[in-house]
Amino acid sequence: MKRVLLKLSGEALAGDKKMGFDEATVTQVARQVKVLADEGLEIGVVIGGGNFWRGRSSETIDRTKADQIGMLATVMNCIYVSEIFRSVGMKTAILTPFVCGAFTDLFSKDKANECFSQGKVVFFAGGTGHPYFSTDTTTALRAVEIDAEMILLAKAVDGVYDSDPKVNPEAKKYDSVHIQEVIDRKLAVMDLTASIMCMENRMPMLVFGLNEENSIIRAARQEVLGTKVLVD
């Protein structure tokens, strides 16, 4: 593969603390990504904002405003993780769909391709720039826009199950599953909007557990890991 889109959950980056950042966890992610970047893989990154704010964190705040807070949470996450990536020797860029002063650059496909050609890991922060769209949808949208070959979906669980493994100890894990089944059965991979976008644009995914040893490296190399979400 030449180019992938890596989705990281904000909660996963918080480690056992559940909120904020766990630097050891983020550094471990950075070292894995550096191995892949040094091999010539072009890597885009989307990070959720759940370690700071979730869209339903408050019932008293208007949904649009709540989602805007979430977008800013993803910008903070990307600035932090970008700096950890730099500390282990990578070049990075942060692109947002809205102006953030000197903190980020404005997203366009041309700008993203320019950054990739310069050997940078590119962070796509700020969601889509609009309310009512999750970072799952951002992941699918950016993956399609930048012509990624696959989405690497790093989660707290180690793949896709036929039911919630936290609730059902008999839940069955899929080695592979078609995106149509994901949509029909509402399996917890991405939200419905993102899943439909991946289906319509034939964007495959690999869902895996972030906490497994060298999981990002193994996922990018397509070793046996997690669950492949098929689109063919």
mmCIF file of C-alpha atoms in Angstrom:
data_model
loop_
_atom_site.group_PDB
_atom_site.id
_atom_site.type_symbol
_atom_site.label_atom_id
_atom_site.label_comp_id
_atom_site.label_asym_id
_atom_site.label_seq_id
_atom_site.Cartn_x
_atom_site.Cartn_y
_atom_site.Cartn_z
ATOM 1 C CA MET A 1 0.000 0.000 0.000
ATOM 2 C CA LYS A 2 1.053 3.572 -0.647
ATOM 3 C CA ARG A 3 -1.419 5.644 1.415
ATOM 4 C CA VAL A 4 -3.707 4.884 4.368
ATOM 5 C CA LEU A 5 -5.964 6.806 6.730
ATOM 6 C CA LEU A 6 -5.467 5.935 10.405
ATOM 7 C CA LYS A 7 -8.372 6.659 12.780
ATOM 8 C CA LEU A 8 -7.518 6.912 16.476
ATOM 9 C CA SER A 9 -10.079 7.332 19.217
ATOM 10 C CA GLY A 10 -9.509 10.127 21.694
ATOM 11 C CA GLU A 11 -10.402 7.781 24.555
ATOM 12 C CA ALA A 12 -7.732 5.306 23.481
ATOM 13 C CA LEU A 13 -5.084 8.037 23.609
ATOM 14 C CA ALA A 14 -6.140 8.868 27.166
ATOM 15 C CA GLY A 15 -5.092 5.395 28.312
ATOM 16 C CA ASP A 16 -6.285 4.307 31.733
ATOM 17 C CA LYS A 17 -6.899 7.932 32.718
ATOM 18 C CA LYS A 18 -9.958 8.043 30.401
ATOM 19 C CA MET A 19 -9.595 11.830 30.027
ATOM 20 C CA GLY A 20 -6.861 14.039 28.555
ATOM 21 C CA PHE A 21 -3.677 12.411 27.262
ATOM 22 C CA ASP A 22 -1.495 9.495 28.284
ATOM 23 C CA GLU A 23 1.901 10.401 26.867
ATOM 24 C CA ALA A 24 3.270 6.857 27.045
ATOM 25 C CA THR A 25 0.345 5.589 24.938
ATOM 26 C CA VAL A 26 0.723 8.377 22.374
ATOM 27 C CA THR A 27 4.499 7.877 22.171
ATOM 28 C CA GLN A 28 3.986 4.173 21.540
ATOM 29 C CA VAL A 29 1.607 5.047 18.694
ATOM 30 C CA ALA A 30 4.128 7.556 17.318
ATOM 31 C CA ARG A 31 6.958 5.023 17.258
ATOM 32 C CA GLN A 32 4.818 2.568 15.313
ATOM 33 C CA VAL A 33 3.763 5.200 12.780
ATOM 34 C CA LYS A 34 7.405 6.243 12.333
ATOM 35 C CA VAL A 35 8.352 2.691 11.325
ATOM 36 C CA LEU A 36 5.709 2.807 8.591
ATOM 37 C CA ALA A 37 6.563 6.360 7.506
ATOM 38 C CA ASP A 38 10.234 5.403 7.228
ATOM 39 C CA GLU A 39 9.177 2.571 4.910
ATOM 40 C CA GLY A 40 7.557 5.146 2.622
ATOM 41 C CA LEU A 41 3.906 4.711 3.590
ATOM 42 C CA GLU A 42 1.883 7.936 3.363
ATOM 43 C CA ILE A 43 -0.268 8.270 6.468
ATOM 44 C CA GLY A 44 -3.224 10.516 7.180
ATOM 45 C CA VAL A 45 -4.596 10.629 10.728
ATOM 46 C CA VAL A 46 -8.024 11.468 12.162
ATOM 47 C CA ILE A 47 -8.445 11.592 15.946
ATOM 48 C CA GLY A 48 -11.717 11.610 17.842
ATOM 49 C CA GLY A 49 -12.385 14.083 20.639
ATOM 50 C CA GLY A 50 -13.960 11.799 23.232
ATOM 51 C CA ASN A 51 -11.127 12.239 25.737
ATOM 52 C CA PHE A 52 -12.346 15.838 26.151
ATOM 53 C CA TRP A 53 -15.919 16.064 24.937
ATOM 54 C CA ARG A 54 -18.655 13.959 23.417
ATOM 55 C CA GLY A 55 -21.545 15.423 21.444
ATOM 56 C CA ARG A 56 -24.025 14.449 24.134
ATOM 57 C CA SER A 57 -21.859 15.565 27.067
ATOM 58 C CA SER A 58 -24.505 18.128 28.031
ATOM 59 C CA GLU A 59 -28.251 18.110 27.417
ATOM 60 C CA THR A 60 -28.475 21.861 28.051
ATOM 61 C CA ILE A 61 -26.207 22.948 25.202
ATOM 62 C CA ASP A 62 -27.522 23.312 21.654
ATOM 63 C CA ARG A 63 -26.391 20.389 19.475
ATOM 64 C CA THR A 64 -24.636 22.641 16.966
ATOM 65 C CA LYS A 65 -22.617 24.315 19.722
ATOM 66 C CA ALA A 66 -21.866 20.969 21.354
ATOM 67 C CA ASP A 67 -20.528 19.649 18.062
ATOM 68 C CA GLN A 68 -18.384 22.757 17.623
ATOM 69 C CA ILE A 69 -16.817 22.075 21.030
ATOM 70 C CA GLY A 70 -16.115 18.538 19.836
ATOM 71 C CA MET A 71 -14.455 19.844 16.671
ATOM 72 C CA LEU A 72 -12.130 22.012 18.759
ATOM 73 C CA ALA A 73 -11.357 18.999 20.957
ATOM 74 C CA THR A 74 -10.083 17.165 17.864
ATOM 75 C CA VAL A 75 -7.887 20.156 16.989
ATOM 76 C CA MET A 76 -6.322 20.044 20.461
ATOM 77 C CA ASN A 77 -5.765 16.314 20.104
ATOM 78 C CA CYS A 78 -4.094 16.677 16.724
ATOM 79 C CA ILE A 79 -1.786 19.477 17.907
ATOM 80 C CA TYR A 80 -0.696 17.356 20.872
ATOM 81 C CA VAL A 81 -0.253 14.089 18.974
ATOM 82 C CA SER A 82 1.499 15.907 16.124
ATOM 83 C CA GLU A 83 4.093 17.216 18.551
ATOM 84 C CA ILE A 84 4.677 13.743 19.992
ATOM 85 C CA PHE A 85 5.136 12.472 16.431
ATOM 86 C CA ARG A 86 7.684 15.223 15.821
ATOM 87 C CA SER A 87 9.524 14.313 19.010
ATOM 88 C CA VAL A 88 10.294 10.850 17.608
ATOM 89 C CA GLY A 89 11.536 12.251 14.299
ATOM 90 C CA MET A 90 8.591 12.673 11.945
ATOM 91 C CA LYS A 91 7.478 15.698 9.945
ATOM 92 C CA THR A 92 3.801 16.568 10.341
ATOM 93 C CA ALA A 93 1.082 18.902 9.125
ATOM 94 C CA ILE A 94 -2.334 19.686 10.615
ATOM 95 C CA LEU A 95 -5.166 20.588 8.257
ATOM 96 C CA THR A 96 -8.591 21.876 9.320
ATOM 97 C CA PRO A 97 -11.745 22.745 7.339
ATOM 98 C CA PHE A 98 -11.882 26.132 9.079
ATOM 99 C CA VAL A 99 -9.275 28.777 9.884
ATOM 100 C CA CYS A 100 -7.457 28.333 13.206
ATOM 101 C CA GLY A 101 -5.057 31.240 12.932
ATOM 102 C CA ALA A 102 -1.457 30.037 12.813
ATOM 103 C CA PHE A 103 -2.277 26.733 14.553
ATOM 104 C CA THR A 104 -3.216 24.785 11.409
ATOM 105 C CA ASP A 105 -3.414 25.054 7.629
ATOM 106 C CA LEU A 106 -6.691 25.101 5.716
ATOM 107 C CA PHE A 107 -7.642 21.720 4.262
ATOM 108 C CA SER A 108 -7.729 21.036 0.561
ATOM 109 C CA LYS A 109 -6.863 17.898 -1.369
ATOM 110 C CA ASP A 110 -4.043 19.766 -3.105
ATOM 111 C CA LYS A 111 -2.606 20.878 0.247
ATOM 112 C CA ALA A 112 -2.820 17.339 1.618
ATOM 113 C CA ASN A 113 -1.058 15.920 -1.441
ATOM 114 C CA GLU A 114 1.631 18.599 -1.156
ATOM 115 C CA CYS A 115 2.248 17.606 2.472
ATOM 116 C CA PHE A 116 2.388 13.905 1.591
ATOM 117 C CA SER A 117 4.926 14.655 -1.162
ATOM 118 C CA GLN A 118 7.082 16.342 1.491
ATOM 119 C CA GLY A 119 7.098 13.174 3.587
ATOM 120 C CA LYS A 120 4.760 14.502 6.265
ATOM 121 C CA VAL A 121 2.201 12.645 8.322
ATOM 122 C CA VAL A 122 -0.990 14.640 7.759
ATOM 123 C CA PHE A 123 -3.501 15.186 10.578
ATOM 124 C CA PHE A 124 -7.068 15.995 9.555
ATOM 125 C CA ALA A 125 -8.469 17.935 12.526
ATOM 126 C CA GLY A 126 -11.735 19.780 13.140
ATOM 127 C CA GLY A 127 -14.057 17.129 11.749
ATOM 128 C CA THR A 128 -15.924 18.080 8.577
ATOM 129 C CA GLY A 129 -16.356 21.615 9.896
ATOM 130 C CA HIS A 130 -20.105 21.077 10.226
ATOM 131 C CA PRO A 131 -22.328 19.849 13.078
ATOM 132 C CA TYR A 132 -24.147 16.512 12.993
ATOM 133 C CA PHE A 133 -21.167 14.739 11.420
ATOM 134 C CA SER A 134 -18.938 12.518 13.541
ATOM 135 C CA THR A 135 -15.206 11.884 13.279
ATOM 136 C CA ASP A 136 -16.209 8.516 11.782
ATOM 137 C CA THR A 137 -17.738 10.433 8.884
ATOM 138 C CA THR A 138 -14.661 12.666 8.733
ATOM 139 C CA THR A 139 -12.516 9.542 8.478
ATOM 140 C CA ALA A 140 -14.523 8.124 5.593
ATOM 141 C CA LEU A 141 -14.715 11.491 3.818
ATOM 142 C CA ARG A 142 -11.003 12.274 4.076
ATOM 143 C CA ALA A 143 -10.010 8.731 3.113
ATOM 144 C CA VAL A 144 -12.056 9.016 -0.073
ATOM 145 C CA GLU A 145 -10.848 12.560 -0.808
ATOM 146 C CA ILE A 146 -7.136 11.733 -0.491
ATOM 147 C CA ASP A 147 -7.460 8.434 -2.401
ATOM 148 C CA ALA A 148 -6.369 6.309 0.553
ATOM 149 C CA GLU A 149 -6.252 2.609 -0.158
ATOM 150 C CA MET A 150 -7.636 1.590 3.222
ATOM 151 C CA ILE A 151 -8.885 2.929 6.539
ATOM 152 C CA LEU A 152 -7.061 1.546 9.579
ATOM 153 C CA LEU A 153 -9.563 1.811 12.430
ATOM 154 C CA ALA A 154 -7.808 1.547 15.809
ATOM 155 C CA LYS A 155 -10.328 0.905 18.575
ATOM 156 C CA ALA A 156 -10.535 -0.197 22.180
ATOM 157 C CA VAL A 157 -11.955 -3.561 21.022
ATOM 158 C CA ASP A 158 -9.937 -5.909 18.833
ATOM 159 C CA GLY A 159 -12.304 -6.211 15.890
ATOM 160 C CA VAL A 160 -15.938 -6.432 14.795
ATOM 161 C CA TYR A 161 -18.317 -8.653 16.759
ATOM 162 C CA ASP A 162 -21.861 -9.822 16.066
ATOM 163 C CA SER A 163 -22.898 -8.243 19.388
ATOM 164 C CA ASP A 164 -21.292 -6.124 22.080
ATOM 165 C CA PRO A 165 -18.529 -8.264 23.669
ATOM 166 C CA LYS A 166 -18.688 -6.135 26.815
ATOM 167 C CA VAL A 167 -22.292 -7.193 27.307
ATOM 168 C CA ASN A 168 -22.341 -10.627 25.684
ATOM 169 C CA PRO A 169 -19.414 -12.928 26.609
ATOM 170 C CA GLU A 170 -20.538 -15.261 23.800
ATOM 171 C CA ALA A 171 -20.150 -12.540 21.147
ATOM 172 C CA LYS A 172 -18.544 -13.853 17.962
ATOM 173 C CA LYS A 173 -15.676 -11.962 16.357
ATOM 174 C CA TYR A 174 -15.537 -11.728 12.575
ATOM 175 C CA ASP A 175 -12.274 -12.319 10.701
ATOM 176 C CA SER A 176 -13.914 -10.498 7.799
ATOM 177 C CA VAL A 177 -17.322 -8.997 7.144
ATOM 178 C CA HIS A 178 -18.869 -7.240 4.143
ATOM 179 C CA ILE A 179 -19.776 -3.572 4.542
ATOM 180 C CA GLN A 180 -23.379 -4.396 3.519
ATOM 181 C CA GLU A 181 -23.728 -6.697 6.536
ATOM 182 C CA VAL A 182 -22.226 -3.997 8.750
ATOM 183 C CA ILE A 183 -24.938 -1.613 7.559
ATOM 184 C CA ASP A 184 -27.807 -4.121 7.603
ATOM 185 C CA ARG A 185 -27.026 -5.390 11.112
ATOM 186 C CA LYS A 186 -25.863 -2.018 12.458
ATOM 187 C CA LEU A 187 -22.609 -3.539 13.676
ATOM 188 C CA ALA A 188 -20.527 -1.146 15.754
ATOM 189 C CA VAL A 189 -17.775 -0.341 13.248
ATOM 190 C CA MET A 190 -18.533 3.246 12.249
ATOM 191 C CA ASP A 191 -21.720 5.235 12.336
ATOM 192 C CA LEU A 192 -24.237 4.665 9.544
ATOM 193 C CA THR A 193 -23.314 7.767 7.516
ATOM 194 C CA ALA A 194 -19.643 6.776 7.458
ATOM 195 C CA SER A 195 -20.416 3.134 6.656
ATOM 196 C CA ILE A 196 -22.613 4.087 3.703
ATOM 197 C CA MET A 197 -19.916 6.430 2.389
ATOM 198 C CA CYS A 198 -17.361 3.608 2.562
ATOM 199 C CA MET A 199 -19.759 1.266 0.751
ATOM 200 C CA GLU A 200 -20.584 3.749 -2.015
ATOM 201 C CA ASN A 201 -16.914 4.606 -2.570
ATOM 202 C CA ARG A 202 -15.569 1.071 -2.114
ATOM 203 C CA MET A 203 -13.293 2.051 0.775
ATOM 204 C CA PRO A 204 -12.143 -1.043 2.724
ATOM 205 C CA MET A 205 -11.387 -0.946 6.435
ATOM 206 C CA LEU A 206 -9.360 -2.943 8.918
ATOM 207 C CA VAL A 207 -10.678 -2.762 12.487
ATOM 208 C CA PHE A 208 -8.193 -3.700 15.202
ATOM 209 C CA GLY A 209 -7.319 -3.168 18.846
ATOM 210 C CA LEU A 210 -4.944 -0.283 19.472
ATOM 211 C CA ASN A 211 -3.603 -1.855 22.656
ATOM 212 C CA GLU A 212 -2.271 -4.992 20.976
ATOM 213 C CA GLU A 213 1.503 -5.063 20.499
ATOM 214 C CA ASN A 214 2.636 -3.304 17.296
ATOM 215 C CA SER A 215 -0.984 -3.350 16.122
ATOM 216 C CA ILE A 216 -0.682 -0.330 13.820
ATOM 217 C CA ILE A 217 2.384 -1.756 12.072
ATOM 218 C CA ARG A 218 0.744 -5.152 11.694
ATOM 219 C CA ALA A 219 -2.490 -3.598 10.422
ATOM 220 C CA ALA A 220 -0.694 -1.526 7.784
ATOM 221 C CA ARG A 221 1.207 -4.622 6.645
ATOM 222 C CA GLN A 222 -2.131 -6.476 6.478
ATOM 223 C CA GLU A 223 -0.968 -9.239 8.770
ATOM 224 C CA VAL A 224 -3.664 -11.356 10.412
ATOM 225 C CA LEU A 225 -5.221 -8.957 12.877
ATOM 226 C CA GLY A 226 -8.674 -7.683 13.829
ATOM 227 C CA THR A 227 -11.479 -7.703 11.260
ATOM 228 C CA LYS A 228 -11.346 -6.818 7.576
ATOM 229 C CA VAL A 229 -14.405 -4.918 6.342
ATOM 230 C CA LEU A 230 -14.795 -5.874 2.701
ATOM 231 C CA VAL A 231 -16.329 -3.749 -0.041
ATOM 232 C CA ASP A 232 -16.085 -6.134 -3.026
#
